[in-house]
Coordinates of C-alpha atoms in Angstrom, one line a residue:
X1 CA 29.4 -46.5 -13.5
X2 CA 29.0 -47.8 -17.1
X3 CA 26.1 -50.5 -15.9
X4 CA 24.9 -47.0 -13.9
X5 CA 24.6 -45.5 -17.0
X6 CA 23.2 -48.4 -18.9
X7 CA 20.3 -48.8 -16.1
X8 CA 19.5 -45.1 -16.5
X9 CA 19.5 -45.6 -20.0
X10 CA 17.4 -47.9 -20.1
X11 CA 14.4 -46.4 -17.5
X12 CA 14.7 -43.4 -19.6
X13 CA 14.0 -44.7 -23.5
X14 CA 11.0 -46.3 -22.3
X15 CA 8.0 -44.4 -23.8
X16 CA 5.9 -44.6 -20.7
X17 CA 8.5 -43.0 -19.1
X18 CA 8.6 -40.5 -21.7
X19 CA 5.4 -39.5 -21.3
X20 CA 4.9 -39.2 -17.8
X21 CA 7.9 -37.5 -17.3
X22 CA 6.7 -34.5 -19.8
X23 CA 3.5 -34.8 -18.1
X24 CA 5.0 -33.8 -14.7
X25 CA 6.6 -31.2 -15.8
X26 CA 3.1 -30.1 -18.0
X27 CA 1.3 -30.2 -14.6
X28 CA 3.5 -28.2 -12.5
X29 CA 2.7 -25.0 -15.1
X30 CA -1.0 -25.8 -15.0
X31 CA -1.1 -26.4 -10.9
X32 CA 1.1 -22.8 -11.1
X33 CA -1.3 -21.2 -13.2
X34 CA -4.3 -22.5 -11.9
X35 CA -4.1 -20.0 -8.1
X36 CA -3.0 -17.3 -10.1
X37 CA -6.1 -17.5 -13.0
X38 CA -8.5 -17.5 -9.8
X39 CA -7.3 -13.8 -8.2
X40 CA -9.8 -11.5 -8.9
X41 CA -10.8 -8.0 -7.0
X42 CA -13.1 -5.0 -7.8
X43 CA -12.0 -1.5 -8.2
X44 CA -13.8 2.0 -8.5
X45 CA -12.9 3.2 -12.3
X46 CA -14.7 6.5 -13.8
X47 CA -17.7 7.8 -13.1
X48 CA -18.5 5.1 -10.6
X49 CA -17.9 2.3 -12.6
X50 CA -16.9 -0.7 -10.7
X51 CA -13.9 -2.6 -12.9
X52 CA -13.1 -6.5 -11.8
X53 CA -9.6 -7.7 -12.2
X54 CA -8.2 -10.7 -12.8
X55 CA -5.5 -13.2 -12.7
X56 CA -2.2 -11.1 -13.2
X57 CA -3.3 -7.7 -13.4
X58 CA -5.2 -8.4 -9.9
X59 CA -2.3 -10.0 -8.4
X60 CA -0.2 -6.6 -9.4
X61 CA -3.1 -4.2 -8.0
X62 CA -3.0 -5.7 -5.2
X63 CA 0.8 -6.5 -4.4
X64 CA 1.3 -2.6 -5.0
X65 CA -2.1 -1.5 -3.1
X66 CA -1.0 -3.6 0.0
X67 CA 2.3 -2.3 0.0
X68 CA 1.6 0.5 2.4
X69 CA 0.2 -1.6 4.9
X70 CA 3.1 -4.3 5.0
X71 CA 5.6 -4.6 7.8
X72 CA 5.7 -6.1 11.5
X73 CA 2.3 -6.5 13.1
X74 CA 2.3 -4.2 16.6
X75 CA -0.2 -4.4 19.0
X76 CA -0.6 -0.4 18.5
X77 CA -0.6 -1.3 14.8
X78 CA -3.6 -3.5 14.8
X79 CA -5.7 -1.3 17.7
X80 CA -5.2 1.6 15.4
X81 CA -6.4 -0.7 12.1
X82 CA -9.4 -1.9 14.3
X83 CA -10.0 1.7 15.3
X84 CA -10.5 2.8 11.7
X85 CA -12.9 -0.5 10.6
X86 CA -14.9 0.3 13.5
X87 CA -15.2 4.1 12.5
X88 CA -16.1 3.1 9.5
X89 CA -18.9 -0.2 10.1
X90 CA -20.6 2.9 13.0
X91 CA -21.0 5.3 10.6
X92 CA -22.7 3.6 7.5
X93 CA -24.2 0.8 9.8
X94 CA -22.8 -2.3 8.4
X95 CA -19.4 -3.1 6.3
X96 CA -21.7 -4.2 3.3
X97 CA -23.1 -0.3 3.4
X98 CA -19.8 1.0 3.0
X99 CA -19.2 2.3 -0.5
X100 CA -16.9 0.7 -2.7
X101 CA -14.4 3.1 -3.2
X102 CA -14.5 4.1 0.5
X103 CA -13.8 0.7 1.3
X104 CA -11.0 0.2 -1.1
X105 CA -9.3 3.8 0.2
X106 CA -10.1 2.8 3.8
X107 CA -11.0 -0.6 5.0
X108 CA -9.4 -3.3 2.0
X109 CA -6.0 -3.0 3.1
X110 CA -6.3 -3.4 7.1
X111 CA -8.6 -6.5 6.7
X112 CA -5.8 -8.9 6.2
X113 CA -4.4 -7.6 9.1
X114 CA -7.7 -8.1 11.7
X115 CA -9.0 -11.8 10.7
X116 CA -6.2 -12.9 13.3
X117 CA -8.0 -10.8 15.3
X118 CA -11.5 -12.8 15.6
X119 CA -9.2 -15.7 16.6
X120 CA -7.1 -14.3 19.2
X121 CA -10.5 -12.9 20.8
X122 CA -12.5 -16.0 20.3
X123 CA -14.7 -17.6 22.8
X124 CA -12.7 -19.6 25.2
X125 CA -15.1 -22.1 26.0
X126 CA -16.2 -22.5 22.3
X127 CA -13.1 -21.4 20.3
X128 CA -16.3 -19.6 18.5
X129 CA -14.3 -16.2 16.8
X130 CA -14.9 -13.0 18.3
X131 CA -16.8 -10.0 16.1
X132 CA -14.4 -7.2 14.8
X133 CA -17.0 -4.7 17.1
X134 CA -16.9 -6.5 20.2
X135 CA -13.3 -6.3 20.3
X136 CA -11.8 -3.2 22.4
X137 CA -8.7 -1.8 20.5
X138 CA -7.2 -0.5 23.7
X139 CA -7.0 -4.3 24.8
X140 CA -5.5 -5.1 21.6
X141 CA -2.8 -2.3 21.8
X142 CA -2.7 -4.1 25.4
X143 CA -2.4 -7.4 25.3
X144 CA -2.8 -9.0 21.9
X145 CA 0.2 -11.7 21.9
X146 CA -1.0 -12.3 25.2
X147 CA -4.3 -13.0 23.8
X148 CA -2.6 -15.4 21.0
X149 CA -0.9 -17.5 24.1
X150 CA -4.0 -18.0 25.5
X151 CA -6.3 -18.7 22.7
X152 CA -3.8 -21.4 22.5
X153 CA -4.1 -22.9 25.4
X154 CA -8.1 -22.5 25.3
X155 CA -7.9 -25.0 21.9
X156 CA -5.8 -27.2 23.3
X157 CA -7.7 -27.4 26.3
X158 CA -10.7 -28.6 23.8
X159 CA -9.3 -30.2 22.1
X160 CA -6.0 -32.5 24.0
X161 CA -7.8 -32.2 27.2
X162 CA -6.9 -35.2 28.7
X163 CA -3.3 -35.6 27.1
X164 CA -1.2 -32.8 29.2
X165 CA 1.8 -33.2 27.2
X166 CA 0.4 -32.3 24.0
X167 CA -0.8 -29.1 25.8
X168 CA 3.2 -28.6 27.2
X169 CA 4.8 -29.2 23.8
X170 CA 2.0 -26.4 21.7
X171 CA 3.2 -24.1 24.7
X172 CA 7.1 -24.5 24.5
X173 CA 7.0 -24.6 20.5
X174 CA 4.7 -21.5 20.6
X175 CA 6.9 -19.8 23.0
X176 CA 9.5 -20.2 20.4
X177 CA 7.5 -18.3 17.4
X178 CA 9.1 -14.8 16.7
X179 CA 6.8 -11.6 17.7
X180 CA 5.4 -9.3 16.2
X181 CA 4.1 -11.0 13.3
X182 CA 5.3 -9.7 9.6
X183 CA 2.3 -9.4 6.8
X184 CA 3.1 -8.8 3.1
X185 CA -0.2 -9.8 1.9
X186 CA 0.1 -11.2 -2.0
X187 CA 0.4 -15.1 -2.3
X188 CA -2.6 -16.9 -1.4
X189 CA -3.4 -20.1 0.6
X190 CA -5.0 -21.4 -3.0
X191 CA -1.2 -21.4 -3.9
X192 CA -0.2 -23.6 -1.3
X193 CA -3.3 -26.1 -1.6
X194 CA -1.7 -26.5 -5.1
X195 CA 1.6 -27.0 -4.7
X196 CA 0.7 -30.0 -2.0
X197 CA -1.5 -31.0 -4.6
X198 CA 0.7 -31.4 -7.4
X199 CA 3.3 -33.3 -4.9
X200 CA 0.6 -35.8 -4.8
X201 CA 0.4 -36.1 -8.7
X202 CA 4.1 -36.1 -9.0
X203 CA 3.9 -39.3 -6.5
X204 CA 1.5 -41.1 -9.2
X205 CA 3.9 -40.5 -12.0
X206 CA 6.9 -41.6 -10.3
X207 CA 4.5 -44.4 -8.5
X208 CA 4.0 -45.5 -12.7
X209 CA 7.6 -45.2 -13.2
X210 CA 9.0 -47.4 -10.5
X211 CA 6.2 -50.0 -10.7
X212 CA 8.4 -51.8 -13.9
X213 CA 11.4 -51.2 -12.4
X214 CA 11.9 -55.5 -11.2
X215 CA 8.9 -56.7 -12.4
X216 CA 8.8 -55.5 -16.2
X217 CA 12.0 -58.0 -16.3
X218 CA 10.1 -60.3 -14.7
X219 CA 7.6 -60.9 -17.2
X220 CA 9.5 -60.5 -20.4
X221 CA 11.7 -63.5 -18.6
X222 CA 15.1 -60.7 -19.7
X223 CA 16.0 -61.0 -15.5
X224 CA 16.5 -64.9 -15.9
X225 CA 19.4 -63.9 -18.0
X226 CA 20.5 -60.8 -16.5
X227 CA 21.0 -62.5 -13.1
X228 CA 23.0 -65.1 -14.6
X229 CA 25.6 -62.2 -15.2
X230 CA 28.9 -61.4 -13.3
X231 CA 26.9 -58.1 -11.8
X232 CA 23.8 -59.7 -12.0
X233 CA 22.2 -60.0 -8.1
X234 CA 23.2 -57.5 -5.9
X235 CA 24.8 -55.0 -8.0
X236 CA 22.3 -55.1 -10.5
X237 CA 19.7 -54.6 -8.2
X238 CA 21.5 -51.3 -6.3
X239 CA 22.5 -50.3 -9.6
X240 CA 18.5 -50.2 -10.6
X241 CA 17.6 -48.3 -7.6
X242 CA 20.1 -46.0 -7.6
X243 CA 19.2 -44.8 -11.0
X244 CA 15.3 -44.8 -10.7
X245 CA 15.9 -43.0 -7.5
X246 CA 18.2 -40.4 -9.1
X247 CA 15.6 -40.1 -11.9
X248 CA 12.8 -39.3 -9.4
X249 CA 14.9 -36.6 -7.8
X250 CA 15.7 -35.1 -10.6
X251 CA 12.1 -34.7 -11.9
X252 CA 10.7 -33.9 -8.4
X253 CA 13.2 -30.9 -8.3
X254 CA 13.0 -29.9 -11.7
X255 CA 9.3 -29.8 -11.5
X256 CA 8.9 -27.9 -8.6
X257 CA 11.5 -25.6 -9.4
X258 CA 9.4 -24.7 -12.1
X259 CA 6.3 -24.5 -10.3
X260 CA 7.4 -22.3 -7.5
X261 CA 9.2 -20.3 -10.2
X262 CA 6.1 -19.5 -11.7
X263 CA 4.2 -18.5 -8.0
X264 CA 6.8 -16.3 -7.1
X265 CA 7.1 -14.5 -10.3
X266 CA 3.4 -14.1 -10.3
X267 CA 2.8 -13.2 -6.2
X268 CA 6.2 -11.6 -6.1
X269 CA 8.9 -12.6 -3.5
X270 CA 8.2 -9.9 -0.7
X271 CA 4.9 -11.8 0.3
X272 CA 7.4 -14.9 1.3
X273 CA 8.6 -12.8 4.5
X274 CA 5.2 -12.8 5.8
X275 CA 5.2 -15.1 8.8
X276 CA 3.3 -18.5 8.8
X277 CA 1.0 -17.4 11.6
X278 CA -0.6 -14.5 9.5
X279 CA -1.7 -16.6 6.7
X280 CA -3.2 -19.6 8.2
X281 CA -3.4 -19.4 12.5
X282 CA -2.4 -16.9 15.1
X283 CA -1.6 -19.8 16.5
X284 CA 0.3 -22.3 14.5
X285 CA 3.3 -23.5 16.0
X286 CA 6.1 -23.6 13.3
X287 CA 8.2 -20.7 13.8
X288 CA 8.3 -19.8 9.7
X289 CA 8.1 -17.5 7.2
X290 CA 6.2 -18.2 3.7
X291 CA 9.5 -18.7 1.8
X292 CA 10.5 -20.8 4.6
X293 CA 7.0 -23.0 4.1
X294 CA 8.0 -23.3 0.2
X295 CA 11.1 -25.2 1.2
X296 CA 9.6 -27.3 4.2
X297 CA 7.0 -28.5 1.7
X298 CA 9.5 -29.3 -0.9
X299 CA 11.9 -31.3 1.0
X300 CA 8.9 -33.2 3.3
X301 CA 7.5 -34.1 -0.2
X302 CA 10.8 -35.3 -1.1
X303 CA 10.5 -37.4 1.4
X304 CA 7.3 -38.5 1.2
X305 CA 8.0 -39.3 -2.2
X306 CA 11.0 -41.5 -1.8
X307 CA 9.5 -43.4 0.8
X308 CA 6.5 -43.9 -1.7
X309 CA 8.8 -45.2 -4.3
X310 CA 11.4 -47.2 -1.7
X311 CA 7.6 -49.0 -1.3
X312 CA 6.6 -49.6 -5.2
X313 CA 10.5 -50.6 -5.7
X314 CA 10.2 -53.5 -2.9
X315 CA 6.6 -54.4 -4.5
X316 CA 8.6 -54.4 -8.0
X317 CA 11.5 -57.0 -6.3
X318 CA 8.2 -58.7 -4.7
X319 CA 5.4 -59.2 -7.8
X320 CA 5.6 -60.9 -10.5
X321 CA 4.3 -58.8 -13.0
X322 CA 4.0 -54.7 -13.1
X323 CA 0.1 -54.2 -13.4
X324 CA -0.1 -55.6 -9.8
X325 CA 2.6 -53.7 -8.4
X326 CA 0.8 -50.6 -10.2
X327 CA -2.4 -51.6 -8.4
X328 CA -1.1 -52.0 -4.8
X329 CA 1.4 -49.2 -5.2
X330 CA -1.9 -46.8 -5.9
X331 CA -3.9 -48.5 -3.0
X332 CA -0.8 -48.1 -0.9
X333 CA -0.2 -44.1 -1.9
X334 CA -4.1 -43.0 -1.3
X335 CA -4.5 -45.4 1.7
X336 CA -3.8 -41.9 4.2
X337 CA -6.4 -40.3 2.5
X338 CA -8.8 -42.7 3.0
X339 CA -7.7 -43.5 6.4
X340 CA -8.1 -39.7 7.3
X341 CA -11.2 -39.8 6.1
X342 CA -12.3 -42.8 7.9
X343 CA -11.1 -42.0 11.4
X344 CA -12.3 -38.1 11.1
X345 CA -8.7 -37.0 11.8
X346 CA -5.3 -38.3 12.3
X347 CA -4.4 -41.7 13.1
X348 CA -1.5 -44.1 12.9
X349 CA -2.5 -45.3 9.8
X350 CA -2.5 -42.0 8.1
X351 CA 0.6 -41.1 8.9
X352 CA 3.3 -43.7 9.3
X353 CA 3.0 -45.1 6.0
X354 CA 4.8 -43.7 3.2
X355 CA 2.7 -41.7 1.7
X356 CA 1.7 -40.4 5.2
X357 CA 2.8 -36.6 4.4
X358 CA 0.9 -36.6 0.5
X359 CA -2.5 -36.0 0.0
X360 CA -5.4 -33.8 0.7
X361 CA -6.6 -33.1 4.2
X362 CA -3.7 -35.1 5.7
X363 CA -0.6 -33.8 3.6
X364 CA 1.7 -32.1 5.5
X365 CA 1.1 -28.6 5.2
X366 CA -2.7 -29.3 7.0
X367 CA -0.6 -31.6 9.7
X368 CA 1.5 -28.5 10.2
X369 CA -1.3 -26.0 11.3
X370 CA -3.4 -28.2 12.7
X371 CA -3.2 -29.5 16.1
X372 CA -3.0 -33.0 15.6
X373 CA -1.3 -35.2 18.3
X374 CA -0.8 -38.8 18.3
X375 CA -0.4 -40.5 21.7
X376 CA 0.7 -43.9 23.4
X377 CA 0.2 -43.9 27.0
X378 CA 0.5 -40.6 28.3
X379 CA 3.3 -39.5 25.7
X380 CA 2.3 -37.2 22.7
X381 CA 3.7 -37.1 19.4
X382 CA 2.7 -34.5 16.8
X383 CA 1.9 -35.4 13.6
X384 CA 4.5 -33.7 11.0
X385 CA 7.3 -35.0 13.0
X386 CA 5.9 -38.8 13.2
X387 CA 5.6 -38.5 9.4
X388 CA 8.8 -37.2 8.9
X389 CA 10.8 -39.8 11.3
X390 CA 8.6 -42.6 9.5
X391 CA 9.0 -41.7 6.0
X392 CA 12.7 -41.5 6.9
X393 CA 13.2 -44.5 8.4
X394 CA 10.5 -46.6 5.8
X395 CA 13.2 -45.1 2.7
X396 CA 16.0 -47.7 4.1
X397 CA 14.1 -50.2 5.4
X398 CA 12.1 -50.8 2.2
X399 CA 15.6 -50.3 -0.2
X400 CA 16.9 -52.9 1.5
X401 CA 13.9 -55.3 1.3
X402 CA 13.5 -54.8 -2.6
X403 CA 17.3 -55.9 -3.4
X404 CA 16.8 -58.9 -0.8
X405 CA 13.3 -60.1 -2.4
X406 CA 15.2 -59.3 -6.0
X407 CA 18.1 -61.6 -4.5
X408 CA 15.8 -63.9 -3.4
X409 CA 13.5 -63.8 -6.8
X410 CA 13.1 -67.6 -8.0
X411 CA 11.6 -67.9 -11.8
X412 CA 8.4 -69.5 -11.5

């Protein structure tokens, strides 16, 4: 416990560390702030007078304007919604035409409820979106669910067509998704974008942390002593990982505590019982709440995370000094994004390596609405669970390599 200590001690009255640690902490209240500063809307005032809101006071106009509307999404709920829009578009000719205040009293607060619409109806053979006025409300009072199940089917027809079992598993894990729907419109996709965004800059700070861990001993030629201690191979070694890792737990947590804090104080906590499927896809397969996404975000990221570091700290046991390890570390942690990019989609690359569920287009929150299947023979795997079996299976594997190449380590 005492060389624990000592180890943590140590990580910790480095500047460096210093730093980046506050800046991690700094970002998570700018990547917070930063959805809630874009929310804007426009509101009748007096005498006409349109008056734009934003940031906060729009966020609060419209969690209380919404209210109303919140609740389980029927079939007779929508047809009704689509009823009045329609009204509405026939009388004044288009929805541009409609004036402002009779849009705000009338139209506004159903809209969120009908873009799932334009999905459910789309085009089978194109998976092009239906329009709100070709739609028949008495079918959607009908059959809209029924609609969702085989909108489904129509985009994974076009999109896994020759990979049945990709088909079979979206149909069993979308039979699974609880009906109706529940909307509680407030917190924005925006916020979400951020939140996987600022896991990917917590990974670069704790990527600069970890990269010294080994190799900072290494070069100063400390280790050629420190190994020569009672403690100083394989105890040593665990003892250093166990404290970096606690360390990078600690700040992960910490910092998005605080930035999901901040969201939910600002978008309120009733928009986290609105169901995944209403902010993103009719369709989407995780059975999920918004509150539930928060959490699924949180620990993949943790995991993603750990498996990024378990990576630099073998790299640390590996290198010699701790610019290189820096350098391959980065390469290593943006080689997904680049290999999404590359391959116009999912591939193996992009998602088996650590850093598989970080990024941009490939993090995991896109892997979990889209409809991204990887295959080998006729089996097919979807994407968020190969990167969550990989990233936790890479987190022991790589451990064990850094404190058998630190073991190993020969002074040059």
């Amino acid at each position: 416990m005492r060389l624990f200590r000592l180890e943590l001690k140590r990580i910790m009255k480095s500047r460096r560390t210093l730093a980046l640690l506050a800046v991690a902490l700094f970002m998570s209240v700018v990547m917070a702030y930063l959805p809630v500063s874009f929310e804007s809307i426009n509101r009748p005032g007096e005498n006409g007078e349109v008056i734009e809101l934003d940031g906060l006071p729009a966020i609060r106009f419209k969690r209380d304007y919404y209210e109303k509307t919140a609740g389980d999404i029927t079939p007779q709920k929508l047809a009704e919604a689509l009823r009045t829009y329609q009204s509405y578009v026939n009388e004044y000719g288009t929805l541009n035409d409609v004036p402002l205040d009779i849009y705000i009293e009338n139209i506004m607060a159903i809209r969120p409820m009908l873009k799932g619409l334009t999905e459910a109806f789309a085009d089978p053979k194109t998976g092009i979106g239906a329009d709100l006025m070709g739609i028949d409300p008495d079918e959607v009072e009908q059959h809209f669910y029924e609609k969702c199940v085989s909108h489904l089917d129509d985009v994974m027809n076009l999109e896994q067509k020759d990979y049945e079992t990709a088909g079979r598993f979206a149909a069993d894990k979308y039979d699974g998704v609880g009906q109706p729907f529940y909307l509680y419109p407030g917190m924005s996709r925006d916020a979400f974008d951020y939140t996987t965004l600022y896991i990917l800059v917590l990974s670069i700070l704790c990527v600069a942390i970890a990269a010294p861990v080994f190799a900072n001993e290494y070069q100063t030629g400390s280790d050629s002593i420190l190994r020569c201690t009672k403690y100083g191979r394989i105890k040593l070694a665990v003892t250093r990982i166990l404290a970096a890792c606690c360390i990078f737990i600690v700040v992960f947590v910490l910092g998005m505590s605080l930035h999901l804090s901040i969201l939910n104080l600002a978008f309120g906590t009733g928009c986290l019982k609105t169901s995944f499927q209403m902010l993103f896809s009719v369709i989407n397969l995780p059975d999920i709440n918004l509150g539930q996404l928060q959490i699924i975000l949180v620990l993949a990221g943790l995991l993603s995370v750990l498996a990024t570091i378990s990576c630099t700290l073998f790299l640390s046991a590996r290198c010699r000094d701790s610019l290189t390890v820096l350098l391959i570390s980065i390469v290593v942690l943006f080689l997904p994004i680049f290999a999404y990019s590359a391959f116009a989609g999912a591939s193996w690359i992009s998602t088996v390596l650590p850093s598989a569920g970080i990024g941009l287009q490939n993090n995991f929150l896109y892997q979990l609405y889209n409809f991204n299947f990887l295959h080998i023979g006729e089996a097919s795997f979807w994407t968020p669970y190969v990167i969550l079996i990989s990233a936790a299976v890479e987190i022991p594997v790589f451990l064990f390599l850094a404190v058998r190449s630190y073991c190993k380590h020969q002074v040059a």
